[in-house]
Tab-separated table of C-alpha atoms in Angstrom:
chain	number	residue	atom	x	y	z
P	1337	GLY	CA	-20.801	-52.219	-19.165
P	1338	GLU	CA	-21.702	-52.286	-22.813
P	1339	ASN	CA	-19.026	-51.576	-25.411
P	1340	VAL	CA	-19.833	-51.004	-29.076
P	1341	GLU	CA	-17.224	-51.127	-31.816
P	1342	GLN	CA	-17.856	-49.831	-35.311
P	1343	HIS	CA	-16.039	-50.329	-38.627
P	1344	PRO	CA	-14.911	-48.840	-40.886
P	1345	SER	CA	-14.189	-45.368	-39.551
P	1346	THR	CA	-14.369	-43.929	-43.065
P	1347	LEU	CA	-16.012	-45.279	-46.191
P	1348	SER	CA	-15.872	-43.800	-49.675
P	1349	VAL	CA	-18.134	-45.135	-52.421
P	1350	GLN	CA	-19.311	-44.086	-55.846
P	1351	GLU	CA	-22.888	-42.993	-56.314
P	1352	GLY	CA	-25.063	-46.030	-56.932
P	1353	ASP	CA	-22.794	-48.437	-55.057
P	1354	SER	CA	-23.767	-50.153	-51.831
P	1355	ALA	CA	-22.284	-49.294	-48.435
P	1356	VAL	CA	-22.010	-51.591	-45.443
P	1357	ILE	CA	-21.150	-50.531	-41.908
P	1358	LYS	CA	-20.597	-53.103	-39.181
P	1359	CYS	CA	-20.885	-52.975	-35.405
P	1360	THR	CA	-20.214	-55.428	-32.618
P	1361	TYR	CA	-21.468	-55.223	-29.064
P	1362	SER	CA	-20.311	-56.874	-25.886
P	1363	ASP	CA	-23.337	-57.189	-23.612
P	1364	SER	CA	-25.614	-60.070	-24.567
P	1365	ALA	CA	-28.404	-58.387	-22.576
P	1366	SER	CA	-28.638	-55.561	-25.134
P	1367	ASN	CA	-31.770	-55.935	-27.212
P	1368	TYR	CA	-32.297	-52.673	-29.066
P	1369	PHE	CA	-29.995	-51.482	-31.861
P	1370	PRO	CA	-30.640	-48.148	-33.594
P	1371	TRP	CA	-28.663	-46.469	-36.350
P	1372	TYR	CA	-28.277	-42.705	-36.532
P	1373	LYS	CA	-27.200	-40.359	-39.295
P	1374	GLN	CA	-25.511	-37.133	-38.243
P	1375	GLU	CA	-24.658	-34.283	-40.553
P	1376	LEU	CA	-22.003	-31.791	-39.537
P	1377	GLY	CA	-23.101	-29.717	-36.543
P	1378	LYS	CA	-26.566	-31.259	-36.525
P	1379	ARG	CA	-28.435	-33.597	-34.222
P	1380	PRO	CA	-28.343	-37.359	-34.822
P	1381	GLN	CA	-31.349	-38.589	-36.763
P	1382	LEU	CA	-32.693	-42.106	-36.330
P	1383	ILE	CA	-32.720	-43.856	-39.698
P	1384	ILE	CA	-33.557	-47.425	-38.743
P	1385	ASP	CA	-33.595	-49.636	-35.681
P	1386	ILE	CA	-33.942	-53.304	-34.868
P	1387	ARG	CA	-34.875	-55.296	-31.805
P	1388	SER	CA	-33.268	-58.557	-30.825
P	1389	ASN	CA	-36.289	-60.644	-31.714
P	1390	VAL	CA	-35.827	-59.772	-35.388
P	1391	GLY	CA	-32.940	-60.775	-37.661
P	1392	GLU	CA	-33.418	-58.242	-40.421
P	1393	LYS	CA	-35.333	-55.072	-41.120
P	1394	LYS	CA	-35.588	-53.060	-44.303
P	1395	ASP	CA	-36.824	-49.582	-45.149
P	1396	GLN	CA	-36.463	-48.674	-48.819
P	1397	ARG	CA	-32.709	-48.382	-49.523
P	1398	ILE	CA	-31.697	-49.042	-45.930
P	1399	ALA	CA	-31.527	-52.381	-44.170
P	1400	VAL	CA	-30.155	-53.632	-40.881
P	1401	THR	CA	-29.195	-57.196	-40.019
P	1402	LEU	CA	-28.602	-58.610	-36.562
P	1403	ASN	CA	-26.699	-61.721	-35.513
P	1404	LYS	CA	-27.387	-62.213	-31.818
P	1405	THR	CA	-25.119	-65.218	-31.500
P	1406	ALA	CA	-22.121	-63.343	-32.844
P	1407	LYS	CA	-23.249	-60.078	-31.229
P	1408	HIS	CA	-22.921	-58.025	-34.354
P	1409	PHE	CA	-25.238	-55.966	-36.519
P	1410	SER	CA	-24.791	-54.196	-39.822
P	1411	LEU	CA	-26.240	-51.297	-41.770
P	1412	HIS	CA	-26.669	-51.727	-45.504
P	1413	ILE	CA	-27.349	-48.801	-47.815
P	1414	THR	CA	-28.066	-49.621	-51.444
P	1415	GLU	CA	-28.015	-47.290	-54.462
P	1416	THR	CA	-26.129	-44.667	-52.495
P	1417	GLN	CA	-26.649	-41.008	-53.300
P	1418	PRO	CA	-24.482	-37.960	-52.508
P	1419	GLU	CA	-27.000	-36.869	-49.892
P	1420	ASP	CA	-26.261	-40.065	-47.987
P	1421	SER	CA	-22.865	-38.552	-47.144
P	1422	ALA	CA	-22.740	-38.071	-43.364
P	1423	VAL	CA	-21.476	-39.734	-40.210
P	1424	TYR	CA	-23.370	-42.853	-39.207
P	1425	PHE	CA	-23.472	-44.155	-35.645
P	1426	CYS	CA	-24.691	-47.497	-34.414
P	1427	ALA	CA	-25.842	-47.889	-30.824
P	1428	ALA	CA	-26.991	-50.550	-28.409
P	1429	SER	CA	-29.152	-50.557	-25.332
P	1430	MET	CA	-31.247	-52.696	-23.075
P	1431	VAL	CA	-34.767	-51.414	-23.538
P	1432	SER	CA	-35.542	-51.527	-19.845
P	1433	PHE	CA	-32.323	-49.704	-18.982
P	1434	GLN	CA	-32.818	-47.221	-21.793
P	1435	LYS	CA	-29.417	-45.567	-22.147
P	1436	LEU	CA	-27.720	-45.830	-25.530
P	1437	VAL	CA	-24.065	-46.728	-25.967
P	1438	PHE	CA	-22.786	-45.441	-29.292
P	1439	GLY	CA	-20.240	-46.830	-31.686
P	1440	THR	CA	-17.321	-44.703	-32.808
P	1441	GLY	CA	-18.956	-43.584	-36.029
P	1442	THR	CA	-18.392	-44.066	-39.753
P	1443	ARG	CA	-17.854	-41.148	-42.083
P	1444	LEU	CA	-19.534	-42.079	-45.370
P	1445	LEU	CA	-18.647	-40.129	-48.495
P	1446	VAL	CA	-20.635	-40.778	-51.641
P	1447	SER	CA	-19.010	-39.312	-54.732
P	1448	PRO	CA	-21.125	-38.359	-57.762
B	717	GLY	CA	-41.546	-37.830	-34.529
B	718	ALA	CA	-41.425	-36.031	-31.226
B	719	VAL	CA	-39.588	-32.722	-30.864
B	720	VAL	CA	-36.790	-31.982	-28.430
B	721	SER	CA	-35.564	-28.418	-28.271
B	722	GLN	CA	-32.194	-27.474	-26.852
B	723	HIS	CA	-31.153	-23.945	-25.972
B	724	PRO	CA	-28.889	-22.200	-26.644
B	725	SER	CA	-27.545	-23.585	-29.927
B	726	TRP	CA	-24.169	-22.046	-29.230
B	727	VAL	CA	-22.583	-20.117	-26.401
B	728	ILE	CA	-19.227	-18.506	-25.764
B	729	CYS	CA	-18.245	-17.891	-22.163
B	730	LYS	CA	-15.210	-16.821	-20.200
B	731	SER	CA	-13.159	-19.227	-18.121
B	732	GLY	CA	-14.478	-19.519	-14.598
B	733	THR	CA	-18.084	-18.695	-15.415
B	734	SER	CA	-21.031	-21.093	-15.453
B	735	VAL	CA	-23.258	-21.929	-18.383
B	736	LYS	CA	-26.740	-23.432	-18.321
B	737	ILE	CA	-28.101	-25.488	-21.214
B	738	GLU	CA	-31.797	-26.337	-21.429
B	739	CYS	CA	-33.381	-29.380	-22.987
B	740	ARG	CA	-37.146	-29.391	-23.510
B	741	SER	CA	-39.495	-32.019	-24.845
B	742	LEU	CA	-42.117	-29.981	-26.680
B	743	ASP	CA	-44.885	-32.463	-27.401
B	744	PHE	CA	-44.396	-35.388	-25.060
B	745	GLN	CA	-43.526	-36.106	-21.465
B	746	ALA	CA	-39.944	-37.200	-21.108
B	747	THR	CA	-39.578	-39.491	-18.149
B	748	THR	CA	-35.875	-39.863	-18.884
B	749	MET	CA	-33.396	-37.473	-20.440
B	750	PHE	CA	-29.800	-38.137	-21.380
B	751	TRP	CA	-26.892	-35.749	-21.737
B	752	TYR	CA	-24.078	-36.478	-24.173
B	753	ARG	CA	-20.832	-34.798	-25.017
B	754	GLN	CA	-19.305	-34.961	-28.469
B	755	PHE	CA	-15.808	-33.851	-29.380
B	756	PRO	CA	-15.035	-33.003	-33.026
B	757	LYS	CA	-15.103	-36.062	-35.267
B	758	GLN	CA	-15.806	-38.330	-32.320
B	759	SER	CA	-18.730	-40.296	-31.000
B	760	LEU	CA	-21.378	-39.292	-28.506
B	761	MET	CA	-20.252	-40.024	-24.970
B	762	LEU	CA	-23.001	-40.395	-22.396
B	763	MET	CA	-22.441	-38.089	-19.439
B	764	ALA	CA	-25.492	-38.743	-17.316
B	765	THR	CA	-29.047	-40.023	-17.211
B	766	SER	CA	-31.699	-37.980	-15.484
B	767	ASN	CA	-35.145	-39.049	-14.412
B	768	GLU	CA	-37.787	-36.523	-13.517
B	769	GLY	CA	-37.806	-35.728	-9.812
B	770	SER	CA	-34.714	-37.700	-8.891
B	771	LYS	CA	-30.968	-37.246	-8.909
B	772	ALA	CA	-29.074	-37.815	-12.114
B	773	THR	CA	-26.961	-40.923	-12.601
B	774	TYR	CA	-23.519	-39.970	-13.853
B	775	GLU	CA	-21.259	-42.121	-15.988
B	776	GLN	CA	-17.870	-43.078	-14.676
B	777	GLY	CA	-15.377	-40.261	-14.988
B	778	VAL	CA	-17.944	-37.460	-15.209
B	779	GLU	CA	-17.658	-34.916	-12.407
B	780	LYS	CA	-21.111	-34.439	-10.919
B	781	ASP	CA	-20.096	-31.232	-9.148
B	782	LYS	CA	-18.918	-29.723	-12.411
B	783	PHE	CA	-21.805	-30.848	-14.607
B	784	LEU	CA	-24.971	-30.168	-12.627
B	785	ILE	CA	-28.091	-31.769	-14.013
B	786	ASN	CA	-31.610	-30.920	-12.954
B	787	HIS	CA	-34.749	-32.609	-14.254
B	788	ALA	CA	-37.437	-30.696	-12.411
B	789	SER	CA	-40.338	-31.468	-14.733
B	790	LEU	CA	-41.382	-34.011	-17.345
B	791	THR	CA	-40.533	-31.558	-20.110
B	792	LEU	CA	-37.356	-29.853	-18.948
B	793	SER	CA	-33.852	-30.906	-18.005
B	794	THR	CA	-30.925	-28.546	-17.562
B	795	LEU	CA	-27.186	-29.051	-17.658
B	796	THR	CA	-25.041	-26.455	-15.931
B	797	VAL	CA	-21.329	-26.436	-16.634
B	798	THR	CA	-19.842	-24.814	-13.561
B	799	SER	CA	-16.533	-22.938	-13.485
B	800	ALA	CA	-16.012	-23.658	-17.166
B	801	HIS	CA	-12.532	-24.100	-18.581
B	802	PRO	CA	-11.335	-24.269	-22.205
B	803	GLU	CA	-11.189	-28.075	-22.021
B	804	ASP	CA	-14.951	-28.071	-21.412
B	805	SER	CA	-15.440	-26.680	-24.918
B	806	SER	CA	-17.477	-29.271	-26.769
B	807	PHE	CA	-20.782	-30.082	-28.418
B	808	TYR	CA	-23.370	-31.049	-25.803
B	809	ILE	CA	-26.498	-32.916	-26.912
B	810	CYS	CA	-29.494	-34.030	-24.935
B	811	SER	CA	-31.964	-36.732	-25.795
B	812	ALA	CA	-35.320	-37.590	-24.326
B	813	LYS	CA	-37.446	-40.693	-24.130
B	814	GLY	CA	-41.073	-41.206	-23.231
B	815	GLY	CA	-42.578	-44.096	-21.318
B	816	SER	CA	-40.933	-47.459	-20.733
B	817	GLY	CA	-42.451	-48.945	-23.877
B	818	ASN	CA	-41.035	-46.237	-26.095
B	819	THR	CA	-37.564	-47.184	-27.274
B	820	GLU	CA	-36.798	-44.274	-29.582
B	821	ALA	CA	-34.712	-41.439	-28.210
B	822	PHE	CA	-35.234	-37.986	-29.697
B	823	PHE	CA	-32.281	-35.637	-29.797
B	824	GLY	CA	-32.026	-31.928	-29.260
B	825	GLN	CA	-30.152	-29.872	-31.838
B	826	GLY	CA	-27.097	-29.639	-29.613
B	827	THR	CA	-25.219	-26.782	-27.963
B	828	ARG	CA	-21.738	-25.799	-29.041
B	829	LEU	CA	-19.929	-24.459	-25.991
B	830	THR	CA	-16.728	-22.490	-26.428
B	831	VAL	CA	-14.856	-21.419	-23.307
B	832	VAL	CA	-12.300	-18.668	-23.848
């Protein structure tokens, strides 16, 4: 089955810096890659997603890149703000199969 | 986005009792619902996938007789933790998806179960 690895497990940056979180997946059949932000005790919130027919997607300060050949994808957050502090999870799935396999999570701390 | 409501948000129960958690899609028909378990500071681990009107598909290592899942309608799935023990204490989250063309999964707010 699919296996998703995520790095780093923790990431501390200064406000205004950029943050990059990386994930690798094992199943070449996966074609949908969402990123979720989860605050303590809350539900995961989808922040951006990408399908395998696209190499990059951007939404304001957030961008995701996908390298299908290498089977890895990354989340990029620019101009970080303290409210970006949370745990971020990447995930992978085959659209037709639907279930999401999550990465291990990255705890992002943005210091003022 | 669509709304998924999970109830209760938290529950404390005694060892040996059963607890039922509900997951409802409020404004769309959820053909598929997923149940996850999340331990503190860890990732979401998929427990089972349920499709309306059919038996749930459990992930390897998940006891189907202990974690009973029912998806009786397109808007409701339930997870029953039977004969709960302290090691079952965890954060349980459901998610729901619409039709086959809809990739986004919407999450419930989660249920924190504490077994004493």
